[in-house]
mmCIF file of C-alpha atoms in Angstrom:
data_model
loop_
_atom_site.group_PDB
_atom_site.id
_atom_site.type_symbol
_atom_site.label_atom_id
_atom_site.label_comp_id
_atom_site.label_asym_id
_atom_site.label_seq_id
_atom_site.Cartn_x
_atom_site.Cartn_y
_atom_site.Cartn_z
ATOM 1 C CA UNK A 11 201.558 42.458 55.722
ATOM 2 C CA UNK A 12 202.405 38.805 55.063
ATOM 3 C CA UNK A 13 200.038 35.900 56.025
ATOM 4 C CA UNK A 14 201.123 33.582 58.816
ATOM 5 C CA UNK A 15 200.047 29.828 59.733
ATOM 6 C CA UNK A 16 197.674 29.448 62.707
ATOM 7 C CA UNK A 17 196.223 25.837 64.083
ATOM 8 C CA UNK A 18 193.363 24.661 65.795
ATOM 9 C CA UNK A 19 192.348 21.710 67.433
ATOM 10 C CA UNK A 20 188.866 20.308 67.896
ATOM 11 C CA UNK A 21 187.538 16.951 69.149
ATOM 12 C CA UNK A 22 184.386 15.371 67.924
ATOM 13 C CA UNK A 23 182.363 12.088 68.848
ATOM 14 C CA UNK A 24 181.373 11.550 65.463
ATOM 15 C CA UNK A 25 184.103 9.257 63.269
ATOM 16 C CA UNK A 26 186.421 10.742 60.289
ATOM 17 C CA UNK A 27 184.224 9.453 57.610
ATOM 18 C CA UNK A 28 181.163 11.569 58.712
ATOM 19 C CA UNK A 29 183.309 15.021 59.296
ATOM 20 C CA UNK A 30 184.878 14.332 55.800
ATOM 21 C CA UNK A 31 181.303 14.041 54.645
ATOM 22 C CA UNK A 32 180.150 17.215 56.490
ATOM 23 C CA UNK A 33 183.244 18.922 54.851
ATOM 24 C CA UNK A 34 182.619 17.898 51.345
ATOM 25 C CA UNK A 35 179.047 17.668 50.399
ATOM 26 C CA UNK A 36 176.811 20.337 49.600
ATOM 27 C CA UNK A 37 174.294 19.231 51.127
ATOM 28 C CA UNK A 38 176.273 19.243 54.395
ATOM 29 C CA UNK A 39 178.213 22.182 54.194
ATOM 30 C CA UNK A 40 175.099 24.204 53.756
ATOM 31 C CA UNK A 41 174.097 23.040 56.988
ATOM 32 C CA UNK A 42 177.058 24.302 59.137
ATOM 33 C CA UNK A 43 179.518 26.512 56.918
ATOM 34 C CA UNK A 44 177.352 28.683 54.030
ATOM 35 C CA UNK A 45 174.248 29.126 52.893
ATOM 36 C CA UNK A 46 174.532 27.442 49.096
ATOM 37 C CA UNK A 47 177.711 25.248 47.936
ATOM 38 C CA UNK A 48 178.512 23.903 44.638
ATOM 39 C CA UNK A 49 180.964 21.093 43.719
ATOM 40 C CA UNK A 50 182.555 20.728 40.345
ATOM 41 C CA UNK A 51 184.923 18.122 40.584
ATOM 42 C CA UNK A 52 187.798 19.948 42.662
ATOM 43 C CA UNK A 53 186.233 23.744 42.395
ATOM 44 C CA UNK A 54 184.027 24.371 45.772
ATOM 45 C CA UNK A 55 181.994 27.453 45.516
ATOM 46 C CA UNK A 56 180.689 28.846 48.737
ATOM 47 C CA UNK A 57 178.012 31.338 48.981
ATOM 48 C CA UNK A 58 176.242 33.348 52.018
ATOM 49 C CA UNK A 59 174.011 36.110 51.770
ATOM 50 C CA UNK A 60 176.337 39.177 50.227
ATOM 51 C CA UNK A 61 179.431 37.292 49.265
ATOM 52 C CA UNK A 62 180.954 34.731 47.564
ATOM 53 C CA UNK A 63 184.183 32.388 47.714
ATOM 54 C CA UNK A 64 185.916 29.820 45.535
ATOM 55 C CA UNK A 65 188.427 27.058 46.695
ATOM 56 C CA UNK A 66 190.111 24.686 44.871
ATOM 57 C CA UNK A 67 190.804 21.121 46.749
ATOM 58 C CA UNK A 68 194.416 20.678 45.849
ATOM 59 C CA UNK A 69 194.823 17.281 48.431
ATOM 60 C CA UNK A 70 192.052 14.882 49.193
ATOM 61 C CA UNK A 71 192.888 11.539 51.316
ATOM 62 C CA UNK A 72 189.557 10.411 52.093
ATOM 63 C CA UNK A 73 188.643 10.528 55.782
ATOM 64 C CA UNK A 74 192.314 11.823 56.520
ATOM 65 C CA UNK A 75 192.823 15.264 55.052
ATOM 66 C CA UNK A 76 191.524 17.806 52.843
ATOM 67 C CA UNK A 77 193.363 20.847 51.367
ATOM 68 C CA UNK A 78 192.090 23.768 49.873
ATOM 69 C CA UNK A 79 193.580 26.802 48.162
ATOM 70 C CA UNK A 80 191.142 29.600 48.311
ATOM 71 C CA UNK A 81 191.138 31.033 44.521
ATOM 72 C CA UNK A 82 192.116 34.650 45.265
ATOM 73 C CA UNK A 83 195.128 33.622 47.475
ATOM 74 C CA UNK A 84 198.317 35.390 46.829
ATOM 75 C CA UNK A 85 200.560 32.790 47.302
ATOM 76 C CA UNK A 86 200.086 28.682 46.710
ATOM 77 C CA UNK A 87 201.375 28.207 50.662
ATOM 78 C CA UNK A 88 198.146 30.109 51.822
ATOM 79 C CA UNK A 89 195.998 27.103 52.322
ATOM 80 C CA UNK A 90 193.088 25.991 54.596
ATOM 81 C CA UNK A 91 193.648 22.325 55.992
ATOM 82 C CA UNK A 92 191.504 19.857 57.835
ATOM 83 C CA UNK A 93 193.263 17.328 59.426
ATOM 84 C CA UNK A 94 191.287 13.918 60.587
ATOM 85 C CA UNK A 95 192.338 11.758 63.006
ATOM 86 C CA UNK A 96 191.542 8.950 65.644
ATOM 87 C CA UNK A 97 192.660 9.582 69.461
ATOM 88 C CA UNK A 98 194.316 6.395 70.194
ATOM 89 C CA UNK A 99 192.826 6.755 74.173
ATOM 90 C CA UNK A 100 189.465 8.245 73.901
ATOM 91 C CA UNK A 101 188.797 7.211 70.407
ATOM 92 C CA UNK A 102 187.487 10.920 69.599
ATOM 93 C CA UNK A 103 187.950 11.969 66.205
ATOM 94 C CA UNK A 104 190.745 14.966 66.344
ATOM 95 C CA UNK A 105 190.207 17.591 63.699
ATOM 96 C CA UNK A 106 193.033 19.903 62.859
ATOM 97 C CA UNK A 107 192.342 23.038 61.393
ATOM 98 C CA UNK A 108 195.058 24.732 59.718
ATOM 99 C CA UNK A 109 194.924 28.058 58.022
ATOM 100 C CA UNK A 110 196.268 31.306 56.854
ATOM 101 C CA UNK A 111 195.520 34.720 57.817
ATOM 102 C CA UNK A 112 197.593 38.510 58.916
ATOM 103 C CA UNK A 113 198.877 38.188 62.392
ATOM 104 C CA UNK A 114 196.347 40.694 63.242
ATOM 105 C CA UNK A 115 193.586 38.634 62.239
ATOM 106 C CA UNK A 116 194.222 35.357 63.738
ATOM 107 C CA UNK A 117 192.086 35.827 66.833
ATOM 108 C CA UNK A 118 189.249 36.665 64.461
ATOM 109 C CA UNK A 119 189.717 33.123 62.170
ATOM 110 C CA UNK A 120 190.122 31.235 65.596
ATOM 111 C CA UNK A 121 186.704 32.871 66.978
ATOM 112 C CA UNK A 122 185.384 32.399 63.272
ATOM 113 C CA UNK A 123 186.282 28.964 63.292
ATOM 114 C CA UNK A 124 185.420 28.244 66.659
ATOM 115 C CA UNK A 125 181.984 28.976 66.228
ATOM 116 C CA UNK A 126 181.879 27.126 62.790
ATOM 117 C CA UNK A 127 182.725 24.125 64.766
ATOM 118 C CA UNK A 128 180.069 24.505 67.238
ATOM 119 C CA UNK A 129 177.354 24.726 64.123
ATOM 120 C CA UNK A 130 179.383 21.744 62.839
ATOM 121 C CA UNK A 131 179.002 19.878 65.578
ATOM 122 C CA UNK A 132 175.181 20.697 66.026
ATOM 123 C CA UNK A 133 174.307 19.703 62.642
ATOM 124 C CA UNK A 134 175.975 15.948 63.390
ATOM 125 C CA UNK A 135 174.123 15.782 66.308
ATOM 126 C CA UNK A 136 176.857 16.653 68.869
ATOM 127 C CA UNK A 137 176.415 19.379 71.481
#
């Protein structure tokens, strides 16, 4: 089945700089996303108890945008993207997450990322 894009938005009180740091540094990634993380230039390796995934950082605009392509992606158009913007009204940071999955898996991915974003907020001291 062909993968299609899904998009989710999250609000944070933390600045784009802090969120960017939590998405890009191994010491922060292990606090909310994986059990172990290694970064070698643009190659990110994430490890959990029984699995390992590798992603290539293909776009990086500090404090604004990160785009990863999973190493096992079938198409270059399948990516995981984090877009960071500041709300002009509330001055909160809006994190837009764009990913790709088979349509039947969209809800699973949304639930997964909702849980991960809760863990990220907790790791940053937000409730």
